[in-house]
Amino acid sequence: MKTRLALVSLPIVGLVACGPVATESSAAASARPTVGGTAAAPATSINPARAADLPPPTSKATVRVERSPAMPATVTGIRFGRHTAFDRIVIDLDKYKPGYRVGYVPRLVQDGSGHVIKVKGGAFLEVRLEPSWAHDENGRPTWGGPRLVDAKLPNVIKIARVSDFEGVVKIGLVLKRKAGFRVLELSGPNRLVIDVAR
């Protein structure tokens, strides 16, 4: 099956094909993962060639992984695509892997200002990366493009760049309906993948 991905990087939004570009990897030893507040296995690491063949995710529990990398991870872009049974969001990272929290929230709120992102949706899945940033040492964005992207996938309808504040990057997935999701980690280059069931 052919998979189409949309690339959101700098000011460009385009379509690219998805193919295997990494080998199987595992979460860093310094990661301390939890799911819904209890100890659990790290986010799944998988060979990208097998990623499209996965069944739809079923868990709606929050996934947390704590890390202390030498430097904050830099978000360099976001891609999204349609698979047979789920929508896929790929967050591109530099050489460092951040900790993260992926879970449902009642609304998308910017850190610092407390401003609520006004967008209609049936559910909001927040991806919180820490330590992380989406700008360089001069304050220029490393992940450009619009703050709100129309994903137009079966369940993920929009992707919001919520905030980049004091070492925390927040990304919001606006869904038609609350559904199961899973988190995958890929290396070579580093990526955090969120699959959302339809």
Short mmCIF file of C-alpha atoms in Angstrom, two decimals:
data_model
loop_
_atom_site.label_atom_id
_atom_site.label_comp_id
_atom_site.label_asym_id
_atom_site.label_seq_id
_atom_site.Cartn_x
_atom_site.Cartn_y
_atom_site.Cartn_z
CA MET A 1 0.00 0.00 0.00
CA LYS A 2 1.32 3.44 -0.84
CA THR A 3 1.45 5.90 2.07
CA ARG A 4 1.24 9.64 1.53
CA LEU A 5 2.79 12.03 4.00
CA ALA A 6 2.47 15.77 4.17
CA LEU A 7 5.58 17.67 5.15
CA VAL A 8 5.41 20.78 7.28
CA SER A 9 8.91 22.17 7.42
CA LEU A 10 9.99 25.79 7.37
CA PRO A 11 7.47 27.64 5.20
CA ILE A 12 6.82 24.66 2.93
CA VAL A 13 3.85 22.31 3.03
CA GLY A 14 4.03 19.48 0.52
CA LEU A 15 3.46 15.80 -0.09
CA VAL A 16 6.21 13.21 0.10
CA ALA A 17 6.27 9.44 -0.06
CA CYS A 18 7.06 7.46 3.07
CA GLY A 19 9.61 4.67 2.99
CA PRO A 20 11.94 2.81 5.33
CA VAL A 21 14.76 5.13 6.39
CA ALA A 22 15.82 3.79 9.79
CA THR A 23 16.71 0.65 11.62
CA GLU A 24 15.10 -0.72 14.76
CA SER A 25 16.03 1.25 17.87
CA SER A 26 15.22 1.31 21.55
CA ALA A 27 14.42 4.07 24.02
CA ALA A 28 17.45 5.59 25.72
CA ALA A 29 18.50 4.00 28.99
CA SER A 30 17.93 7.30 30.80
CA ALA A 31 14.22 7.26 29.89
CA ARG A 32 11.76 6.61 32.72
CA PRO A 33 8.43 5.82 31.03
CA THR A 34 4.94 5.69 32.53
CA VAL A 35 1.49 5.22 31.08
CA GLY A 36 -1.38 6.87 32.91
CA GLY A 37 0.87 7.48 35.91
CA THR A 38 2.03 3.87 36.37
CA ALA A 39 5.32 2.23 35.38
CA ALA A 40 5.21 0.80 31.87
CA ALA A 41 7.34 -0.23 28.93
CA PRO A 42 9.01 2.52 26.87
CA ALA A 43 7.28 3.82 23.80
CA THR A 44 7.50 1.17 21.13
CA SER A 45 10.58 1.28 18.91
CA ILE A 46 10.00 -0.31 15.54
CA ASN A 47 11.50 -0.70 12.10
CA PRO A 48 9.73 1.83 9.85
CA ALA A 49 9.23 -0.86 7.20
CA ARG A 50 6.86 -2.64 9.60
CA ALA A 51 5.18 0.48 10.95
CA ALA A 52 2.52 0.65 8.23
CA ASP A 53 1.43 -2.93 8.97
CA LEU A 54 0.53 -2.29 12.61
CA PRO A 55 -3.06 -2.77 13.81
CA PRO A 56 -5.03 0.31 14.91
CA PRO A 57 -4.10 1.52 18.41
CA THR A 58 -6.67 0.97 21.16
CA SER A 59 -5.30 2.59 24.35
CA LYS A 60 -6.41 6.10 25.33
CA ALA A 61 -4.11 6.24 28.39
CA THR A 62 -1.59 9.07 28.71
CA VAL A 63 1.98 8.08 27.80
CA ARG A 64 4.88 9.73 29.68
CA VAL A 65 8.63 9.31 29.19
CA GLU A 66 11.13 11.35 31.22
CA ARG A 67 14.59 12.09 29.85
CA SER A 68 17.53 14.34 30.65
CA PRO A 69 19.50 14.72 27.40
CA ALA A 70 22.72 16.74 27.26
CA MET A 71 20.85 19.44 25.33
CA PRO A 72 17.17 20.13 24.63
CA ALA A 73 15.93 18.38 21.50
CA THR A 74 15.09 20.63 18.56
CA VAL A 75 11.86 20.09 16.65
CA THR A 76 12.68 20.49 12.96
CA GLY A 77 9.34 19.65 11.34
CA ILE A 78 6.12 17.68 11.37
CA ARG A 79 4.71 15.29 8.78
CA PHE A 80 1.42 13.47 8.66
CA GLY A 81 -0.04 10.65 6.63
CA ARG A 82 -2.90 8.21 6.17
CA HIS A 83 -2.55 4.49 6.82
CA THR A 84 -5.14 1.75 6.42
CA ALA A 85 -6.41 1.77 10.02
CA PHE A 86 -4.92 4.90 11.58
CA ASP A 87 -3.61 8.42 11.00
CA ARG A 88 0.11 8.99 11.58
CA ILE A 89 1.87 12.13 12.83
CA VAL A 90 5.69 12.23 12.65
CA ILE A 91 7.64 14.81 14.67
CA ASP A 92 11.16 15.28 13.27
CA LEU A 93 13.89 15.90 15.85
CA ASP A 94 17.61 16.66 15.82
CA LYS A 95 20.22 14.37 17.45
CA TYR A 96 18.70 14.56 20.95
CA LYS A 97 15.60 12.72 22.21
CA PRO A 98 13.34 14.67 24.59
CA GLY A 99 11.05 13.38 27.27
CA TYR A 100 7.38 13.60 26.38
CA ARG A 101 3.80 13.39 27.54
CA VAL A 102 1.10 12.43 25.04
CA GLY A 103 -2.47 12.51 26.29
CA TYR A 104 -5.95 13.95 25.95
CA VAL A 105 -6.64 17.45 27.27
CA PRO A 106 -9.90 19.46 27.41
CA ARG A 107 -8.37 22.36 25.43
CA LEU A 108 -5.06 23.45 23.88
CA VAL A 109 -3.40 26.08 26.09
CA GLN A 110 -0.21 28.03 25.35
CA ASP A 111 2.46 27.97 28.04
CA GLY A 112 3.46 31.41 29.30
CA SER A 113 0.41 33.37 28.14
CA GLY A 114 -2.29 30.86 29.09
CA HIS A 115 -3.98 31.67 25.77
CA VAL A 116 -6.42 28.98 24.61
CA ILE A 117 -6.08 27.96 20.96
CA LYS A 118 -9.56 28.45 19.51
CA VAL A 119 -10.21 25.55 17.17
CA LYS A 120 -13.19 23.24 16.80
CA GLY A 121 -12.74 19.53 17.29
CA GLY A 122 -14.25 16.49 18.97
CA ALA A 123 -11.09 15.81 21.03
CA PHE A 124 -7.61 17.27 21.61
CA LEU A 125 -4.49 15.13 21.90
CA GLU A 126 -1.55 17.10 23.30
CA VAL A 127 2.09 16.20 22.64
CA ARG A 128 4.37 17.87 25.21
CA LEU A 129 8.14 17.60 24.52
CA GLU A 130 10.59 18.44 27.33
CA PRO A 131 13.37 19.48 27.28
CA SER A 132 12.83 20.74 23.77
CA TRP A 133 12.56 23.84 21.64
CA ALA A 134 11.48 24.80 18.13
CA HIS A 135 13.87 27.71 17.60
CA ASP A 136 17.62 28.25 17.20
CA GLU A 137 19.98 30.22 19.46
CA ASN A 138 18.94 33.44 17.66
CA GLY A 139 15.23 32.83 18.25
CA ARG A 140 14.51 31.86 14.63
CA PRO A 141 11.96 29.05 14.24
CA THR A 142 13.39 25.64 13.32
CA TRP A 143 9.90 24.41 12.49
CA GLY A 144 8.23 26.96 10.22
CA GLY A 145 4.96 27.11 8.40
CA PRO A 146 1.55 28.05 9.77
CA ARG A 147 0.63 27.68 13.44
CA LEU A 148 -2.44 25.66 12.46
CA VAL A 149 -2.17 23.09 9.66
CA ASP A 150 -5.14 21.42 7.97
CA ALA A 151 -4.20 17.73 8.09
CA LYS A 152 -7.56 16.62 6.62
CA LEU A 153 -7.04 13.01 7.69
CA PRO A 154 -9.93 10.70 8.62
CA ASN A 155 -9.59 11.52 12.36
CA VAL A 156 -6.75 14.06 12.73
CA ILE A 157 -8.20 17.16 11.12
CA LYS A 158 -5.71 19.82 12.26
CA ILE A 159 -2.26 20.09 13.85
CA ALA A 160 -1.53 23.12 16.05
CA ARG A 161 1.85 24.50 17.06
CA VAL A 162 0.63 25.39 20.55
CA SER A 163 3.75 26.82 22.22
CA ASP A 164 7.55 26.89 22.42
CA PHE A 165 8.30 28.27 25.89
CA GLU A 166 11.08 27.74 28.44
CA GLY A 167 12.27 24.40 27.14
CA VAL A 168 8.83 22.93 26.44
CA VAL A 169 7.29 22.48 22.98
CA LYS A 170 3.58 21.67 22.84
CA ILE A 171 1.83 20.33 19.74
CA GLY A 172 -1.92 19.79 19.56
CA LEU A 173 -3.68 17.21 17.42
CA VAL A 174 -7.28 18.23 16.74
CA LEU A 175 -9.41 15.12 16.23
CA LYS A 176 -12.93 14.46 15.00
CA ARG A 177 -13.38 12.00 17.87
CA LYS A 178 -11.46 10.62 20.84
CA ALA A 179 -9.73 7.39 19.82
CA GLY A 180 -6.93 5.05 20.79
CA PHE A 181 -3.36 6.15 20.08
CA ARG A 182 0.18 4.85 20.36
CA VAL A 183 3.63 6.43 20.52
CA LEU A 184 6.61 5.07 18.57
CA GLU A 185 10.25 6.17 18.62
CA LEU A 186 12.36 5.95 15.45
CA SER A 187 16.06 6.70 14.98
CA GLY A 188 18.29 7.64 12.07
CA PRO A 189 17.05 10.42 12.10
CA ASN A 190 15.23 10.79 15.42
CA ARG A 191 11.46 10.93 15.14
CA LEU A 192 8.54 10.66 17.53
CA VAL A 193 5.51 9.04 15.90
CA ILE A 194 1.91 9.25 17.11
CA ASP A 195 -0.61 6.92 15.51
CA VAL A 196 -4.29 7.76 16.07
CA ALA A 197 -7.04 5.25 15.35
CA ARG A 198 -9.89 6.28 13.10
#
